[in-house]
């Protein structure tokens, strides 16, 4: 079994209203000195069998096409267990 | 970072500037030189390039749009006309409404969710900037075929974006259109309309009056959004360069917009605002130059005071940024503290960025250095104007000659039944509830009619029941066959849709979606459509109050169907008198008003046969006016109990929609004088189906007689769940299944 | 008989809730999220909308608004509180009601006229209804799927604290078709559909929503 | 400057319709053998100065009270730079 984590974040130059709302709330709730909060998506994907290079390549492609929108988002992909 | 100042521009006249990359032509750049008497600074170049883009300057369309003013009908209703953010009409009792439709086509193709969402955001700010509380939105949409792969990507995203933004603002969505045609496959149309209401005394204009008054920028912080978007995204096709620059996609923050609405209405009603302008395309460049140009003529801005989301932005970028959810207000110095306090209450950041002067110049400083010194009119209002060549395409004759007469026509009852069923289940005529159920139509508690009714209707005054109705329409196929008539048919349909609900049509807005203005054939379509619309409005006696032009809607060299979307707004004294679209009482009589002719050019039936040719249905605006009179008088006098417009798909489609809306059927008999298929499916204009109590027949005939509207009894409402046309019929279950399944089925998964 | 309607930044149905209170015969009092005073109201409505944009999680940020401490204290003291849609989410986030509301199972926002069955006619907000009465009121939400663990669900059912259930279709994947619940005492009610949009036949599908407001008015009235 | 990452996931027993939709789409787009997808939130929080134990404790508390709803969600908190 393989487990892959994909984190998708808005590109740094794109407005992140969600992160801003969280930043404001953290401040109001007494956490000081928060300079930035960005909120993204966290996918945990489990696959049966081993993650061979074909499937790894497919995952990488789909992380950029399906899980994220390259016009506004970046992603990072981490293989936890191959 | 070296700053290009006015001093530097004077001392270095020969620096080469990337004006062409910014979309300026050689002669336009030369004109800037002439205006300034020197080369522009890079900030000035940024401002001129963005303000002189097609999107902001209307340089290709201006010469034609003038017709709307020249042919404006006599009316007392128009309080503010074309040229402001949106026109304002008097609806009586001291109430005024403002409405406008705008396009967000190209951004919605690149990023459907955000493109559509920010389209709603932009039009809502336009309405807000007139001093009105936004009270409803609508969304005329056009996509490629329902089964095209890109439609599955674009449509759900667009709908989610419109819903996501509009629902979060608390604005009911009361109507729109969803139309499919191959010509939109690579270039969907996402138009957004907003209606706002205000008391007469609350009308505000975008002008910077009063020397010494302060210029306040408030709302979201300025970021790198959509820089170059105006000139690159809107005036060239979207695959051209662009991506090398800052991201041209903007992300909307509807929560900020909601706060901006509440804060703005609060400062307006407290009397704290002298002039106000929204920030849309061209951002600060547009707002400052337009405010200055419309007011005292001078303004000074300290650009470094602008609150930034991204501290690395250069002054040129700040001037061009299209960050959403921002507004600009002119405030007297003695009221500024109150203004800022009310913004703070709504957690909206606000900062004074400038002041009104009588210098006749717009001057902008960046950390003490002068980077802009221009006459604001030359930026905002005296941009280039082109008389683009236009010519009727040589293919137009062949197109019109190839009429639908050559198509095999259904003639037996079985064939006609099948044709009707095919129409009922076609993408364009199928139920759009997959889309509309994602929109909140209830919020604000004033929605009297919404989809699938013929027009959206909202109550404006809870005490008197005064309200407005709005519809948007356009059949691009009619416009392709004859753009002059097509624009008039769009107007006529929208006018009729307002009339069937019992409201009196009052004013018109439009969103003119066309291909490239550099193509003489497209320019001809545009000129003809504008002429048709202007003539039509004059004949119907309702003025154009504003609108929007979207060019360069094409895939490669192939333009979209010319699509002049027309929105008509009507007023109704008492919304409890509205006419619903369908029957409720068994035994009521069903009538067809208007003449039915053999007219299938551009029809939905021909479209299903894969045919587009011939000429569109005949336009008779005198007849439309007469029909409207019958519908409105019949509603007010209580004669008419239900009324539904006959258009796409013809009489059969209209009756199916009525039966499905009510849940009970009708017995309809096809008159002997008409070929059955023509009766069922022809798309002749100036027609409506109405329902009355049987004992009201003489009253109805008198009404029709007075206005010379042809009238014919065609059927009776029944109690059972069948719709019959004499020799054939349908169980409502079957109709419902066929009508409701196509869009969910195509978009499932 | 004063019923407070709280406006948070991003509340949308606050004016509608106030209108419903008036039509039902009560006096509506506007309450501001930043206040820490209930201005002497007898009951509170937390209206629908997107408080703080609901960007983090529906109701998550509104829960911490100054007025919520007053609402929580009042509720613990028996004051009637009705949370509609976003208000329901806020009540769950504030732990005045158990469970949570999650993304609709079909992943779309949905607006429809929804048939419900009233399952509890003893809560502060449902005494005007007949047991088992079926009503139709608008529903509109993106995150309306009620979830709780089985023990909690069993307890809610066992104690008669499910106040309304979806009929015909389950529009959002709520466990056991739950549309609304109340606390043990019956004074705090959370409801996903919107009764305030069904108080005038002109603008609503029915006037069935009025019952929620007349219930509390009769209760508050009779306790005087 | 300190940077903290908080990942919030629905508890395993709670249905995750978004994850399920992604799983279906991955399959249709040609990635085989995906046995599970869960979708959660990924917060990147930046603070000025060092993350002293007070602020670390406050963050931990807020991750459980604000960033996640303990009725339905679990969180993990990772300090990337203290
Ligand atoms: N097709 C049109 N018909 C009538 N008026 C139009 C049309 N297109 C644009 N206008 C008017 O021209 C003015 C400028 O339009 P625009 O630049 O889109 O305004 P804004 O920047 O406020 O959105 C507005 O008053 C608008 O109503
Ligand atoms: Mg404007």
PDB file of C-alpha atoms in Angstrom, chain A residues 11-71:
ATOM      1  CA  UNK A  11       0.054  30.996  -5.354  1.00  0.00           C
ATOM      2  CA  UNK A  12       1.640  33.573  -3.081  1.00  0.00           C
ATOM      3  CA  UNK A  13       0.526  36.496  -5.240  1.00  0.00           C
ATOM      4  CA  UNK A  14      -3.113  35.427  -5.241  1.00  0.00           C
ATOM      5  CA  UNK A  15      -5.481  36.823  -2.628  1.00  0.00           C
ATOM      6  CA  UNK A  16      -6.395  34.260   0.016  1.00  0.00           C
ATOM      7  CA  UNK A  17      -9.542  35.518   1.736  1.00  0.00           C
ATOM      8  CA  UNK A  18      -9.796  32.355   3.826  1.00  0.00           C
ATOM      9  CA  UNK A  19      -6.309  32.742   5.216  1.00  0.00           C
ATOM     10  CA  UNK A  20      -6.993  36.391   5.939  1.00  0.00           C
ATOM     11  CA  UNK A  21     -10.151  35.534   7.864  1.00  0.00           C
ATOM     12  CA  UNK A  22      -8.252  33.001   9.965  1.00  0.00           C
ATOM     13  CA  UNK A  23      -5.451  35.469  10.590  1.00  0.00           C
ATOM     14  CA  UNK A  24      -7.948  38.014  11.879  1.00  0.00           C
ATOM     15  CA  UNK A  25      -9.608  35.464  14.138  1.00  0.00           C
ATOM     16  CA  UNK A  26      -6.304  34.226  15.588  1.00  0.00           C
ATOM     17  CA  UNK A  27      -5.433  37.790  16.472  1.00  0.00           C
ATOM     18  CA  UNK A  28      -8.802  38.450  18.114  1.00  0.00           C
ATOM     19  CA  UNK A  29      -8.454  35.246  20.117  1.00  0.00           C
ATOM     20  CA  UNK A  30      -5.227  36.403  21.644  1.00  0.00           C
ATOM     21  CA  UNK A  31      -2.450  34.932  19.528  1.00  0.00           C
ATOM     22  CA  UNK A  32      -0.051  37.765  18.842  1.00  0.00           C
ATOM     23  CA  UNK A  33       2.420  38.338  16.081  1.00  0.00           C
ATOM     24  CA  UNK A  34       0.779  36.275  13.350  1.00  0.00           C
ATOM     25  CA  UNK A  35       2.158  37.818  10.178  1.00  0.00           C
ATOM     26  CA  UNK A  36       0.476  35.603   7.621  1.00  0.00           C
ATOM     27  CA  UNK A  37      -1.946  32.713   7.322  1.00  0.00           C
ATOM     28  CA  UNK A  38      -2.545  30.876   4.075  1.00  0.00           C
ATOM     29  CA  UNK A  39      -5.176  28.181   3.809  1.00  0.00           C
ATOM     30  CA  UNK A  40      -4.970  25.376   1.311  1.00  0.00           C
ATOM     31  CA  UNK A  41      -6.118  21.844   0.720  1.00  0.00           C
ATOM     32  CA  UNK A  42      -4.591  18.690   2.085  1.00  0.00           C
ATOM     33  CA  UNK A  43      -5.247  15.423   0.253  1.00  0.00           C
ATOM     34  CA  UNK A  44      -4.340  12.041   1.649  1.00  0.00           C
ATOM     35  CA  UNK A  45      -4.405   9.476  -1.130  1.00  0.00           C
ATOM     36  CA  UNK A  46      -4.017   5.754  -0.572  1.00  0.00           C
ATOM     37  CA  UNK A  47      -3.233   3.317  -3.324  1.00  0.00           C
ATOM     38  CA  UNK A  48      -3.020  -0.444  -3.305  1.00  0.00           C
ATOM     39  CA  UNK A  49       0.206  -2.131  -4.309  1.00  0.00           C
ATOM     40  CA  UNK A  50       3.422  -0.290  -4.870  1.00  0.00           C
ATOM     41  CA  UNK A  51       3.726   3.136  -6.348  1.00  0.00           C
ATOM     42  CA  UNK A  52       5.559   2.278  -9.567  1.00  0.00           C
ATOM     43  CA  UNK A  53       6.950   5.037 -11.725  1.00  0.00           C
ATOM     44  CA  UNK A  54       3.954   5.028 -14.082  1.00  0.00           C
ATOM     45  CA  UNK A  55       1.489   5.619 -11.331  1.00  0.00           C
ATOM     46  CA  UNK A  56       3.768   8.141  -9.681  1.00  0.00           C
ATOM     47  CA  UNK A  57       3.920  10.064 -12.943  1.00  0.00           C
ATOM     48  CA  UNK A  58       0.146   9.874 -13.328  1.00  0.00           C
ATOM     49  CA  UNK A  59      -0.328  11.162  -9.797  1.00  0.00           C
ATOM     50  CA  UNK A  60       2.007  14.032 -10.412  1.00  0.00           C
ATOM     51  CA  UNK A  61       0.131  14.966 -13.565  1.00  0.00           C
ATOM     52  CA  UNK A  62      -3.258  14.746 -11.862  1.00  0.00           C
ATOM     53  CA  UNK A  63      -2.069  16.784  -8.898  1.00  0.00           C
ATOM     54  CA  UNK A  64      -1.405  19.566 -11.371  1.00  0.00           C
ATOM     55  CA  UNK A  65      -4.532  19.068 -13.457  1.00  0.00           C
ATOM     56  CA  UNK A  66      -7.249  17.868 -11.148  1.00  0.00           C
ATOM     57  CA  UNK A  67      -6.293  18.531  -7.555  1.00  0.00           C
ATOM     58  CA  UNK A  68      -5.004  22.011  -8.297  1.00  0.00           C
ATOM     59  CA  UNK A  69      -5.662  24.705 -10.836  1.00  0.00           C
ATOM     60  CA  UNK A  70      -2.260  25.798 -12.146  1.00  0.00           C
ATOM     61  CA  UNK A  71      -3.633  29.224 -13.006  1.00  0.00           C
TER      62      UNK A  71
END
